[in-house]
mmCIF file of C-alpha atoms in Angstrom:
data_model
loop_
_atom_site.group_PDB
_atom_site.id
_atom_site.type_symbol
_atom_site.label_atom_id
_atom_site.label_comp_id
_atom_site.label_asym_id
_atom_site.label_seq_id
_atom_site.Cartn_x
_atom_site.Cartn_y
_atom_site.Cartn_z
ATOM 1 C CA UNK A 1 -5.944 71.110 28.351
ATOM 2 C CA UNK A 2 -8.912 73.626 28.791
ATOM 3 C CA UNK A 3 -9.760 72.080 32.193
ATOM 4 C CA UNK A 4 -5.981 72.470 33.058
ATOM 5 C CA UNK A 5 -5.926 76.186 31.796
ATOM 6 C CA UNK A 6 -9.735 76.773 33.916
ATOM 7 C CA UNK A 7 -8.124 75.040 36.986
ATOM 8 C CA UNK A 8 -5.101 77.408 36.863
ATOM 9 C CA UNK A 9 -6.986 80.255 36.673
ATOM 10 C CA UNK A 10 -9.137 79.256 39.891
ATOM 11 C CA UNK A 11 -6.191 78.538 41.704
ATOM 12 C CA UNK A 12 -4.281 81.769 40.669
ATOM 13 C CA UNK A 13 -7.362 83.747 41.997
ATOM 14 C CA UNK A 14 -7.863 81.775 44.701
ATOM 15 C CA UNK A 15 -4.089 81.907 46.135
ATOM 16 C CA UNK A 16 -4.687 85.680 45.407
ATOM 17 C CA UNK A 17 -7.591 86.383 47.585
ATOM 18 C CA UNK A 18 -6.204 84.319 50.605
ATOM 19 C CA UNK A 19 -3.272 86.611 50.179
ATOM 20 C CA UNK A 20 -4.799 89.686 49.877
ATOM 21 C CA UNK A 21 -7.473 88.578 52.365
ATOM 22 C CA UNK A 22 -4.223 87.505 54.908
ATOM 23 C CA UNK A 23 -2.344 90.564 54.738
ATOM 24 C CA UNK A 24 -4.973 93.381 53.933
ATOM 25 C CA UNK A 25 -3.306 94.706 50.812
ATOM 26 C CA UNK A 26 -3.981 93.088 47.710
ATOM 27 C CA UNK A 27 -2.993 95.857 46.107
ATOM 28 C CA UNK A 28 0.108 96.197 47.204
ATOM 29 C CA UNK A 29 0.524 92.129 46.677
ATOM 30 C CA UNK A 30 -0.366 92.438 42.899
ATOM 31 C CA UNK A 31 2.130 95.361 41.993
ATOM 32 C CA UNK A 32 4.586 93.175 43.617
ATOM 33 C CA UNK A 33 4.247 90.202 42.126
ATOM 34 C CA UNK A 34 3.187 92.107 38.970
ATOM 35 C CA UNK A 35 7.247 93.406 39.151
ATOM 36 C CA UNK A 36 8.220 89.896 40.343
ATOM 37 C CA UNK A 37 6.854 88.158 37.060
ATOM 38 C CA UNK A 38 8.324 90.787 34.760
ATOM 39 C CA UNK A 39 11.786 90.360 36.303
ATOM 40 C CA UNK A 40 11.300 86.350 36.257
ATOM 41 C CA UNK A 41 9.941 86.612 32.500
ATOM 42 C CA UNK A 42 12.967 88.643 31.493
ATOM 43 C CA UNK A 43 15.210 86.154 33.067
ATOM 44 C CA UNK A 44 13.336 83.577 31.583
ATOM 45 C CA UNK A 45 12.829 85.237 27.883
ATOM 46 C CA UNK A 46 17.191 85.424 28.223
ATOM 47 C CA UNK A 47 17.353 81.776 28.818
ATOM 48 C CA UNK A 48 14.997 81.201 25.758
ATOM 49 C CA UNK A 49 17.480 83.043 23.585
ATOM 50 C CA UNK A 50 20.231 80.573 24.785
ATOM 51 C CA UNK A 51 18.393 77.326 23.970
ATOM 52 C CA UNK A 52 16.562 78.840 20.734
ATOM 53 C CA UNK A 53 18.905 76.119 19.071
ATOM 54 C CA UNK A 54 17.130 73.349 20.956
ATOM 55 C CA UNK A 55 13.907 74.498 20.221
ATOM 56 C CA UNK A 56 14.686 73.933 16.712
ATOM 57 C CA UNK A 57 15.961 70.738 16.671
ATOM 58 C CA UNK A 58 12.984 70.063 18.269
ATOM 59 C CA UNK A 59 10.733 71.480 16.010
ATOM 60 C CA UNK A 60 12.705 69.755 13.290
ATOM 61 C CA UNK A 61 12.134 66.012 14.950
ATOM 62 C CA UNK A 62 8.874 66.390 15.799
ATOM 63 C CA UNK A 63 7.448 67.559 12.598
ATOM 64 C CA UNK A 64 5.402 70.475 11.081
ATOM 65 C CA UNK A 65 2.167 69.108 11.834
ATOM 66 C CA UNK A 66 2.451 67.451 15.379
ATOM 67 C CA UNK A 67 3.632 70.814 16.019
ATOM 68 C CA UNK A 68 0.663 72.651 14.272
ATOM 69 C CA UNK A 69 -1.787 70.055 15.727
ATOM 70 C CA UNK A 70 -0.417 70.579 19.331
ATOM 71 C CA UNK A 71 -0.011 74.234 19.162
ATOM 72 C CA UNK A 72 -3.228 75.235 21.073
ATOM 73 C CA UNK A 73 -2.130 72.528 23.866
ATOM 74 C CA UNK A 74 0.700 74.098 23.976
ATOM 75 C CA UNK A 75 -0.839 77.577 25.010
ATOM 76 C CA UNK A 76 -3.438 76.188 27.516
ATOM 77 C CA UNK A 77 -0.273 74.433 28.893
ATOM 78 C CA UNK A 78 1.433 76.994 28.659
ATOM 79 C CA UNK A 79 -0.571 79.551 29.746
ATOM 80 C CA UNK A 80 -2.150 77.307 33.040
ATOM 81 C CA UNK A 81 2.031 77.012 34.053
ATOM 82 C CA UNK A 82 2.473 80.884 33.921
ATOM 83 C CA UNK A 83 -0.763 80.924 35.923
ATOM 84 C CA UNK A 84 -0.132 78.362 38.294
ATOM 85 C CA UNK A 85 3.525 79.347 39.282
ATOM 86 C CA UNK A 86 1.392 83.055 39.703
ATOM 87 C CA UNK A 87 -0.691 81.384 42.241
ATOM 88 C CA UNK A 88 1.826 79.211 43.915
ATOM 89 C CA UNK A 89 4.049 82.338 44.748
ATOM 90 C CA UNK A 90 0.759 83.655 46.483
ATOM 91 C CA UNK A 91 0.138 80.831 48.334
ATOM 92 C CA UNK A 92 3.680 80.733 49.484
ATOM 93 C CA UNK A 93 3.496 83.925 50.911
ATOM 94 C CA UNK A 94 0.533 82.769 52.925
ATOM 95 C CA UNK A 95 2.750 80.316 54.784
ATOM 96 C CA UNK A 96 3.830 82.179 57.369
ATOM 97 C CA UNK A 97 0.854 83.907 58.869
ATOM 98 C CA UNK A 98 -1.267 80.768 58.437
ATOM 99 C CA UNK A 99 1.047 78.495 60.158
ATOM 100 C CA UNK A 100 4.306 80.365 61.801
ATOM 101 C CA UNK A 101 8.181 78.872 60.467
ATOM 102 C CA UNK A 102 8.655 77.192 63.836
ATOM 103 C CA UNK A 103 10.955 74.955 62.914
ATOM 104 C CA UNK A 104 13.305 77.160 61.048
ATOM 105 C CA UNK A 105 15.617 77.830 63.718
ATOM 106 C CA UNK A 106 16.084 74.164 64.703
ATOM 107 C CA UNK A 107 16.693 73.652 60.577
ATOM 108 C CA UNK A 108 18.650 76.620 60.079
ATOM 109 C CA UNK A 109 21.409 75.000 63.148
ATOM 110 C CA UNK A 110 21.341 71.909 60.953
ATOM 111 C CA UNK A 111 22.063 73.090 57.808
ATOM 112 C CA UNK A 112 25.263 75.433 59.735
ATOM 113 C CA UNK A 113 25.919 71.623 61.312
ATOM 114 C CA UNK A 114 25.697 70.196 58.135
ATOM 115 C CA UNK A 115 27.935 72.017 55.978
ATOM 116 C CA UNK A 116 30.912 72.120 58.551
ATOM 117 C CA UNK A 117 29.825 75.500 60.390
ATOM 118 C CA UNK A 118 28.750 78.084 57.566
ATOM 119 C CA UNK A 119 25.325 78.764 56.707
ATOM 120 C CA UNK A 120 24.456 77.215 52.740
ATOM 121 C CA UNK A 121 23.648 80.125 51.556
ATOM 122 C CA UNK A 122 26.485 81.718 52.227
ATOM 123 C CA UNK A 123 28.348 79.407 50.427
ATOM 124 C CA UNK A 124 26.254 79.178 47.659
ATOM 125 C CA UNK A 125 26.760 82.857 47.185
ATOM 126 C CA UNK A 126 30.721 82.936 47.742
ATOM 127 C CA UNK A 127 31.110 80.343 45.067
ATOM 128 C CA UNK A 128 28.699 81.995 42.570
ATOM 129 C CA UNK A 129 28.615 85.573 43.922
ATOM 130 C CA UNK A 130 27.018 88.104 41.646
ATOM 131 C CA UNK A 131 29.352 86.984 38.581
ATOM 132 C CA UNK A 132 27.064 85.659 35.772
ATOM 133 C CA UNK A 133 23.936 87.104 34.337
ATOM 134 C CA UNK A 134 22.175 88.058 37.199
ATOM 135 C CA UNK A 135 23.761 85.943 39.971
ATOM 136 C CA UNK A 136 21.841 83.549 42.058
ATOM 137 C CA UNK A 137 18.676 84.248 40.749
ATOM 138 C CA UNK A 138 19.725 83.559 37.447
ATOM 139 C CA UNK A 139 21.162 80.442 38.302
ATOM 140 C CA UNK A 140 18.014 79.426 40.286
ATOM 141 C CA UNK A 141 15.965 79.852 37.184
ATOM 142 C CA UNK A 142 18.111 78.191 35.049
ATOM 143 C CA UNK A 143 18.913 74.884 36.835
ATOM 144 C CA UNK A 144 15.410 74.479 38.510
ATOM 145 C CA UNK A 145 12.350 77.170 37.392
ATOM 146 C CA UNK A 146 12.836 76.656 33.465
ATOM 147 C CA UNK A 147 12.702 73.240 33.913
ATOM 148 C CA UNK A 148 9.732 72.779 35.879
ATOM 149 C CA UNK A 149 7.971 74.712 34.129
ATOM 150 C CA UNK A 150 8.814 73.967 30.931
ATOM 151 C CA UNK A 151 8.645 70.758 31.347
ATOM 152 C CA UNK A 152 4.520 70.013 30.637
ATOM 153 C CA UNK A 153 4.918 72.303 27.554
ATOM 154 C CA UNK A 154 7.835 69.093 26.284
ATOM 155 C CA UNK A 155 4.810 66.360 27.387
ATOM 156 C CA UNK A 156 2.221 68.117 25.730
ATOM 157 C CA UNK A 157 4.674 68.618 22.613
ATOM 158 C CA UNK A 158 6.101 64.973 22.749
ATOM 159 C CA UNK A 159 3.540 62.564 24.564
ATOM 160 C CA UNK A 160 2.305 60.560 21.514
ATOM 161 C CA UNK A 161 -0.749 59.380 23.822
ATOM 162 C CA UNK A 162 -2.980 61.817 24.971
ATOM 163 C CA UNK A 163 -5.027 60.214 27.646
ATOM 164 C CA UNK A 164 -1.304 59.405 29.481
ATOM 165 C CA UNK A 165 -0.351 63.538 28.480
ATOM 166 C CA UNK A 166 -3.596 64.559 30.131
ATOM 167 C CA UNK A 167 -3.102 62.465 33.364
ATOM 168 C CA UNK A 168 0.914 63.623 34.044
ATOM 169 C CA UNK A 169 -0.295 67.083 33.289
ATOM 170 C CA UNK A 170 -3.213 66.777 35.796
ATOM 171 C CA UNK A 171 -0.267 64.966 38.284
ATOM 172 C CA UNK A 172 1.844 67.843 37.993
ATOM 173 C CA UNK A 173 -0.359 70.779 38.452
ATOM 174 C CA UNK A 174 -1.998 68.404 41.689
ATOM 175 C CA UNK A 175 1.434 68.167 43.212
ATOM 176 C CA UNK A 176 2.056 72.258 43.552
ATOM 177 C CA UNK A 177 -1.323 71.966 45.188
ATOM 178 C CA UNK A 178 -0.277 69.808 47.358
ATOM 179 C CA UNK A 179 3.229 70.674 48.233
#
């Protein structure tokens, strides 16, 4: 899980520098996303307060000592997500300058096509609006973000077989690289 946690880091730093190298303000880029991650983790610390129950249960079926045997797993795991969804925020901002949204337009008509003249988003915010706990961020996070990223801290917890734990976690972090 080490390797994991070093490989996050590189990538975090590496995504950074392209960034900073891309737009000419890294310092501008790391306040930002320094705000960005403090906003996300607050969301994200609220949604832990809702599923505290779960965590327990959890706790309770898996035992005192898987737990206490996995538990510095669990922060390299842990850790290399918070670092690697970091670094993949940077590298999605580098999109656009390294290669321009040209087909946005042509996917933006689509989508109006597609949902009967009206642009998704629109709808997405008419039906959800800014009622709820934050709105459509919050609901982002909650039905897509926590998962993700909580999901290799449930493998590392659960997997019984290491080797297999170790080769879905390297899987996962490969496929942000790669999408």
């Amino acid at each position: 899980m080490q390797g994991i946690f070093r490989a996050s880091i590189a990538y975090a730093l590496s995504a950074l520098a392209l960034t900073g190298w891309l737009y000419g303000d890294a310092a501008r880029l790391i306040w930002e996303a320094g705000a960005t991650v403090h906003a996300s983790a607050g969301m994200m610390i609220g949604a832990a307060g809702r599923i505290w129950p779960w965590l327990l249960i959890g706790f309770a079926l898996l035992g005192r000592r898987r737990i206490a045997a996995r538990m510095a797993p669990l922060v390299f795991v842990t850790g290399a997500t918070l670092l690697l969804t970091f670094g993949f925020s940077f590298a999605k901002n580098a999109i656009p300058v390294l290669v321009p949204y040209y087909a946005d337009p042509a996917l933006a008509a689509f989508d109006n096509w597609l949902h009967f003249g009206r642009d998704p988003w629109r709808i997405a915010h008419d039906l959800l609006g800014d009622r709820g706990p934050g709105g459509m961020p919050w609901l982002y996070l909650m039905v897509w973000a926590l998962e993700a990223t909580g999901f290799p801290a449930v493998v590392t917890a659960t997997e019984p077989d290491s080797v297999r734990a170790r080769r879905y976690l390297w899987l996962f972090f490969a496929s942000w690289l790669v999408i």
